[in-house]
Amino acid sequence: MRSERPFRLGILGSGTGSNFVAIAEACAAGRLPAEVALVLSDVEQAGILDRARERHLPALYLAPGKFRTKLDEEAEHAYLGALQEARVDLVVLAGFMRILKGAFLKAFENRVVNIHPSLLPAFPGMASWQQALDHGVKVTGCTVHFVDQGVDSGPIIGQRTVPVLESDTPETLHRRIHQAEHELYPQCLAAIARGQVRVEGRLVRLSPGWQP
Ligand code: GRF
């Protein structure tokens, strides 16, 4: 009998790829019932591509085109084509520094997820750990959410809290949030891969008993 086809992840990142590593390790350890089908980056020298190639996973640099904060039309086509060709079930943003627009999100409706280093809806946008320090909040954290047309505004799948300490610098707080991300992201992806996560309008419904 043919076994069921594994759930396939397409990972997009622009940076060091520590979340990608956490995800790949969770797949390898069987904690995340999925496989990494493809890693794409808009930065030719990005660490995430090296981390993927070290693991013998398909990894490609795809030029982002003429804009600074989004993909141009041609690039969007190239990204979509590569992900579809790799038969990706879920697009996972792991430090991808460009906003994805209409056509892309339509092609992967409710199938693009992101991790953000704050407890959304607090502190969307850049350097959320610095925003947390500037506001003097005592608790911050990270959020995994589906991506919609807005910035860091889509339906929330899971969150993890992180204390803010008196002694924190932007670097120490960012590091602590990063560690929480490495636990939260694979857990949320596992729930999606197991079919325990459903989007209903603005909200995410989770299977009973599953709480990241
Ligand atoms: C993470 O802090 C994530 O929250 C943000 O980008 C960063 C990616 O880090 N979206 P890494 O490349 O996974 O180390």
mmCIF file of C-alpha atoms and ligand atoms in Angstrom:
data_model
loop_
_atom_site.group_PDB
_atom_site.id
_atom_site.type_symbol
_atom_site.label_atom_id
_atom_site.label_comp_id
_atom_site.label_asym_id
_atom_site.label_seq_id
_atom_site.Cartn_x
_atom_site.Cartn_y
_atom_site.Cartn_z
ATOM 1 C CA MET A 1 0.000 0.000 0.000
ATOM 2 C CA ARG A 2 1.262 3.488 -0.825
ATOM 3 C CA SER A 3 1.912 5.606 2.246
ATOM 4 C CA GLU A 4 0.297 9.045 2.526
ATOM 5 C CA ARG A 5 2.249 11.840 0.866
ATOM 6 C CA PRO A 6 4.277 13.858 3.424
ATOM 7 C CA PHE A 7 3.253 17.450 4.135
ATOM 8 C CA ARG A 8 5.644 19.686 2.203
ATOM 9 C CA LEU A 9 7.076 22.965 3.490
ATOM 10 C CA GLY A 10 8.504 25.760 1.337
ATOM 11 C CA ILE A 11 10.623 28.039 3.502
ATOM 12 C CA LEU A 12 11.464 31.652 2.612
ATOM 13 C CA GLY A 13 14.153 33.558 4.506
ATOM 14 C CA SER A 14 16.563 36.440 4.104
ATOM 15 C CA GLY A 15 18.822 35.959 7.124
ATOM 16 C CA THR A 16 20.697 33.536 9.322
ATOM 17 C CA GLY A 17 18.029 30.848 9.242
ATOM 18 C CA SER A 18 17.949 29.812 12.898
ATOM 19 C CA ASN A 19 14.187 29.233 12.689
ATOM 20 C CA PHE A 20 14.718 27.158 9.566
ATOM 21 C CA VAL A 21 17.248 25.028 11.482
ATOM 22 C CA ALA A 22 14.756 24.510 14.337
ATOM 23 C CA ILE A 23 12.116 23.459 11.782
ATOM 24 C CA ALA A 24 14.460 21.121 9.875
ATOM 25 C CA GLU A 25 15.588 19.513 13.148
ATOM 26 C CA ALA A 26 11.991 19.025 14.264
ATOM 27 C CA CYS A 27 11.226 17.317 10.916
ATOM 28 C CA ALA A 28 14.293 15.078 11.233
ATOM 29 C CA ALA A 29 13.398 14.165 14.830
ATOM 30 C CA GLY A 30 9.803 13.287 13.909
ATOM 31 C CA ARG A 31 8.337 16.064 16.080
ATOM 32 C CA LEU A 32 7.045 17.789 12.947
ATOM 33 C CA PRO A 33 5.326 15.442 10.476
ATOM 34 C CA ALA A 34 6.526 17.271 7.371
ATOM 35 C CA GLU A 35 9.484 17.622 5.043
ATOM 36 C CA VAL A 36 11.300 20.690 3.764
ATOM 37 C CA ALA A 37 10.629 20.655 0.020
ATOM 38 C CA LEU A 38 12.453 23.883 -0.829
ATOM 39 C CA VAL A 39 14.251 26.849 0.729
ATOM 40 C CA LEU A 40 14.200 30.168 -1.137
ATOM 41 C CA SER A 41 16.018 33.385 -0.359
ATOM 42 C CA ASP A 42 16.097 36.889 -1.819
ATOM 43 C CA VAL A 43 19.651 37.313 -0.461
ATOM 44 C CA GLU A 44 22.335 35.425 -2.343
ATOM 45 C CA GLN A 45 24.674 35.108 0.655
ATOM 46 C CA ALA A 46 21.980 34.394 3.250
ATOM 47 C CA GLY A 47 22.925 31.947 5.982
ATOM 48 C CA ILE A 48 19.614 30.151 5.548
ATOM 49 C CA LEU A 49 20.771 28.880 2.120
ATOM 50 C CA ASP A 50 24.013 27.537 3.609
ATOM 51 C CA ARG A 51 22.126 25.876 6.487
ATOM 52 C CA ALA A 52 19.797 24.198 3.956
ATOM 53 C CA ARG A 53 22.595 23.045 1.641
ATOM 54 C CA GLU A 54 24.512 21.580 4.612
ATOM 55 C CA ARG A 55 21.435 19.409 5.145
ATOM 56 C CA HIS A 56 21.267 18.498 1.441
ATOM 57 C CA LEU A 57 17.940 20.263 1.050
ATOM 58 C CA PRO A 58 17.054 22.111 -2.167
ATOM 59 C CA ALA A 59 17.967 25.777 -1.687
ATOM 60 C CA LEU A 60 17.754 28.564 -4.238
ATOM 61 C CA TYR A 61 18.507 32.251 -4.436
ATOM 62 C CA LEU A 62 15.822 33.987 -6.471
ATOM 63 C CA ALA A 63 16.420 37.651 -7.311
ATOM 64 C CA PRO A 64 13.712 39.862 -5.795
ATOM 65 C CA GLY A 65 13.628 42.409 -8.619
ATOM 66 C CA LYS A 66 13.577 46.167 -8.562
ATOM 67 C CA PHE A 67 11.805 46.967 -5.270
ATOM 68 C CA ARG A 68 13.284 47.173 -1.794
ATOM 69 C CA THR A 69 10.438 45.879 0.378
ATOM 70 C CA LYS A 70 8.483 43.550 -1.923
ATOM 71 C CA LEU A 71 8.990 41.214 -4.898
ATOM 72 C CA ASP A 72 8.404 42.706 -8.332
ATOM 73 C CA GLU A 73 5.954 40.965 -10.660
ATOM 74 C CA GLU A 74 8.564 38.869 -12.426
ATOM 75 C CA ALA A 75 10.131 37.770 -9.142
ATOM 76 C CA GLU A 76 6.741 36.942 -7.662
ATOM 77 C CA HIS A 77 6.147 34.673 -10.660
ATOM 78 C CA ALA A 78 9.500 32.985 -10.159
ATOM 79 C CA TYR A 79 8.854 32.401 -6.426
ATOM 80 C CA LEU A 80 5.359 31.060 -7.065
ATOM 81 C CA GLY A 81 6.586 28.823 -9.879
ATOM 82 C CA ALA A 82 9.361 27.320 -7.767
ATOM 83 C CA LEU A 83 7.032 26.658 -4.822
ATOM 84 C CA GLN A 84 4.344 25.124 -7.017
ATOM 85 C CA GLU A 85 6.848 22.994 -8.883
ATOM 86 C CA ALA A 86 8.124 21.707 -5.538
ATOM 87 C CA ARG A 87 4.476 20.830 -4.654
ATOM 88 C CA VAL A 88 4.610 22.858 -1.481
ATOM 89 C CA ASP A 89 1.603 22.591 0.865
ATOM 90 C CA LEU A 90 2.562 25.444 3.180
ATOM 91 C CA VAL A 91 4.777 28.500 2.673
ATOM 92 C CA VAL A 92 6.737 29.244 5.840
ATOM 93 C CA LEU A 93 8.253 32.702 6.244
ATOM 94 C CA ALA A 94 11.311 32.504 8.473
ATOM 95 C CA GLY A 95 12.859 35.947 8.510
ATOM 96 C CA PHE A 96 11.824 36.816 4.944
ATOM 97 C CA MET A 97 12.248 40.576 4.746
ATOM 98 C CA ARG A 98 9.749 41.305 1.951
ATOM 99 C CA ILE A 99 6.007 41.824 2.010
ATOM 100 C CA LEU A 100 4.045 39.309 -0.064
ATOM 101 C CA LYS A 101 1.227 40.765 -2.112
ATOM 102 C CA GLY A 102 -2.161 39.805 -3.581
ATOM 103 C CA ALA A 103 -1.326 37.338 -6.369
ATOM 104 C CA PHE A 104 1.059 35.368 -4.170
ATOM 105 C CA LEU A 105 -1.353 35.215 -1.231
ATOM 106 C CA LYS A 106 -4.216 34.258 -3.549
ATOM 107 C CA ALA A 107 -2.222 31.344 -4.965
ATOM 108 C CA PHE A 108 -1.495 30.122 -1.415
ATOM 109 C CA GLU A 109 -4.647 31.280 0.339
ATOM 110 C CA ASN A 110 -4.435 30.596 4.097
ATOM 111 C CA ARG A 111 -1.289 28.618 3.348
ATOM 112 C CA VAL A 112 1.374 31.215 4.184
ATOM 113 C CA VAL A 113 2.577 31.525 7.782
ATOM 114 C CA ASN A 114 5.013 33.863 9.498
ATOM 115 C CA ILE A 115 6.732 34.225 12.849
ATOM 116 C CA HIS A 116 6.988 37.651 14.430
ATOM 117 C CA PRO A 117 9.112 38.588 17.469
ATOM 118 C CA SER A 118 6.342 40.148 19.627
ATOM 119 C CA LEU A 119 2.943 39.329 21.061
ATOM 120 C CA LEU A 120 0.875 40.649 18.170
ATOM 121 C CA PRO A 121 -1.049 42.890 17.761
ATOM 122 C CA ALA A 122 1.536 44.717 19.901
ATOM 123 C CA PHE A 123 4.670 45.910 18.140
ATOM 124 C CA PRO A 124 4.212 44.965 14.469
ATOM 125 C CA GLY A 125 6.894 45.974 11.970
ATOM 126 C CA MET A 126 10.615 46.222 12.548
ATOM 127 C CA ALA A 127 12.773 45.706 15.679
ATOM 128 C CA SER A 128 9.852 44.615 17.886
ATOM 129 C CA TRP A 129 12.200 43.826 20.799
ATOM 130 C CA GLN A 130 13.373 47.460 20.763
ATOM 131 C CA GLN A 131 9.744 48.624 20.659
ATOM 132 C CA ALA A 132 9.060 46.421 23.704
ATOM 133 C CA LEU A 133 11.980 47.984 25.608
ATOM 134 C CA ASP A 134 10.937 51.514 24.576
ATOM 135 C CA HIS A 135 7.409 50.903 25.925
ATOM 136 C CA GLY A 136 8.648 49.383 29.175
ATOM 137 C CA VAL A 137 6.442 46.298 28.850
ATOM 138 C CA LYS A 138 7.221 43.560 31.364
ATOM 139 C CA VAL A 139 6.284 40.684 29.066
ATOM 140 C CA THR A 140 6.732 40.240 25.333
ATOM 141 C CA GLY A 141 7.144 37.145 23.177
ATOM 142 C CA CYS A 142 6.559 35.792 19.699
ATOM 143 C CA THR A 143 3.600 35.020 17.472
ATOM 144 C CA VAL A 144 2.989 32.556 14.638
ATOM 145 C CA HIS A 145 0.234 33.766 12.316
ATOM 146 C CA PHE A 146 -1.228 33.294 8.879
ATOM 147 C CA VAL A 147 -0.197 36.025 6.461
ATOM 148 C CA ASP A 148 -2.857 38.334 5.062
ATOM 149 C CA GLN A 149 -2.666 41.563 3.038
ATOM 150 C CA GLY A 150 -1.628 43.646 6.058
ATOM 151 C CA VAL A 151 1.660 43.817 7.919
ATOM 152 C CA ASP A 152 1.862 41.259 10.759
ATOM 153 C CA SER A 153 -1.942 41.323 10.935
ATOM 154 C CA GLY A 154 -3.200 37.841 9.945
ATOM 155 C CA PRO A 155 -5.036 35.244 12.062
ATOM 156 C CA ILE A 156 -2.984 34.179 15.087
ATOM 157 C CA ILE A 157 -2.087 30.486 15.435
ATOM 158 C CA GLY A 158 0.096 30.468 18.547
ATOM 159 C CA GLN A 159 2.029 32.702 20.913
ATOM 160 C CA ARG A 160 4.760 32.253 23.491
ATOM 161 C CA THR A 161 5.520 34.785 26.235
ATOM 162 C CA VAL A 162 9.002 35.954 27.195
ATOM 163 C CA PRO A 163 9.757 38.075 30.300
ATOM 164 C CA VAL A 164 11.431 41.455 29.864
ATOM 165 C CA LEU A 165 14.141 41.882 32.509
ATOM 166 C CA GLU A 166 15.408 45.135 34.048
ATOM 167 C CA SER A 167 18.886 44.218 32.863
ATOM 168 C CA ASP A 168 17.861 43.500 29.241
ATOM 169 C CA THR A 169 19.612 45.106 26.304
ATOM 170 C CA PRO A 170 18.071 44.866 22.826
ATOM 171 C CA GLU A 171 20.467 41.981 22.150
ATOM 172 C CA THR A 172 19.657 39.907 25.254
ATOM 173 C CA LEU A 173 15.910 40.369 24.812
ATOM 174 C CA HIS A 174 16.092 39.531 21.105
ATOM 175 C CA ARG A 175 18.083 36.392 21.920
ATOM 176 C CA ARG A 176 15.497 35.222 24.488
ATOM 177 C CA ILE A 177 12.649 35.827 22.016
ATOM 178 C CA HIS A 178 14.570 33.922 19.330
ATOM 179 C CA GLN A 179 14.871 30.896 21.652
ATOM 180 C CA ALA A 180 11.114 30.940 22.224
ATOM 181 C CA GLU A 181 10.559 31.132 18.457
ATOM 182 C CA HIS A 182 12.586 27.964 17.937
ATOM 183 C CA GLU A 183 10.117 26.055 20.141
ATOM 184 C CA LEU A 184 6.906 27.723 19.033
ATOM 185 C CA TYR A 185 7.330 27.604 15.249
ATOM 186 C CA PRO A 186 7.828 23.822 14.864
ATOM 187 C CA GLN A 187 4.927 23.193 17.276
ATOM 188 C CA CYS A 188 2.555 25.395 15.273
ATOM 189 C CA LEU A 189 3.700 23.865 11.980
ATOM 190 C CA ALA A 190 3.150 20.374 13.390
ATOM 191 C CA ALA A 191 -0.416 21.295 14.329
ATOM 192 C CA ILE A 192 -1.041 22.604 10.798
ATOM 193 C CA ALA A 193 0.525 19.497 9.223
ATOM 194 C CA ARG A 194 -1.729 17.311 11.386
ATOM 195 C CA GLY A 195 -4.816 19.233 10.287
ATOM 196 C CA GLN A 196 -5.471 20.655 13.769
ATOM 197 C CA VAL A 197 -5.633 24.290 12.633
ATOM 198 C CA ARG A 198 -8.530 25.877 10.736
ATOM 199 C CA VAL A 199 -8.979 29.500 9.648
ATOM 200 C CA GLU A 200 -12.407 31.057 10.149
ATOM 201 C CA GLY A 201 -12.357 34.654 8.991
ATOM 202 C CA ARG A 202 -10.085 36.610 11.322
ATOM 203 C CA LEU A 203 -9.740 33.744 13.755
ATOM 204 C CA VAL A 204 -7.912 30.453 13.947
ATOM 205 C CA ARG A 205 -9.777 27.472 15.397
ATOM 206 C CA LEU A 206 -7.597 24.871 17.056
ATOM 207 C CA SER A 207 -8.462 21.233 17.624
ATOM 208 C CA PRO A 208 -9.506 20.509 21.201
ATOM 209 C CA GLY A 209 -6.519 19.692 23.327
ATOM 210 C CA TRP A 210 -4.009 21.478 21.148
ATOM 211 C CA GLN A 211 -2.570 24.646 22.634
ATOM 212 C CA PRO A 212 0.847 25.891 21.577
HETATM 213 C C1 GRF B 1 13.070 36.120 13.653
HETATM 214 O O1 GRF B 1 13.321 36.925 14.764
HETATM 215 C C2 GRF B 1 11.631 36.234 13.234
HETATM 216 O O2 GRF B 1 10.780 36.544 14.280
HETATM 217 C C3 GRF B 1 11.651 37.370 12.242
HETATM 218 O O3 GRF B 1 12.878 37.229 11.573
HETATM 219 C C4 GRF B 1 13.828 36.601 12.423
HETATM 220 C C5 GRF B 1 14.446 35.474 11.656
HETATM 221 O O4 GRF B 1 15.557 34.927 12.302
HETATM 222 N N1 GRF B 1 10.485 37.293 11.376
HETATM 223 P P1 GRF B 1 16.298 33.630 11.749
HETATM 224 O O5 GRF B 1 16.802 33.962 10.341
HETATM 225 O O6 GRF B 1 15.308 32.521 11.716
HETATM 226 O O7 GRF B 1 17.406 33.401 12.705
#
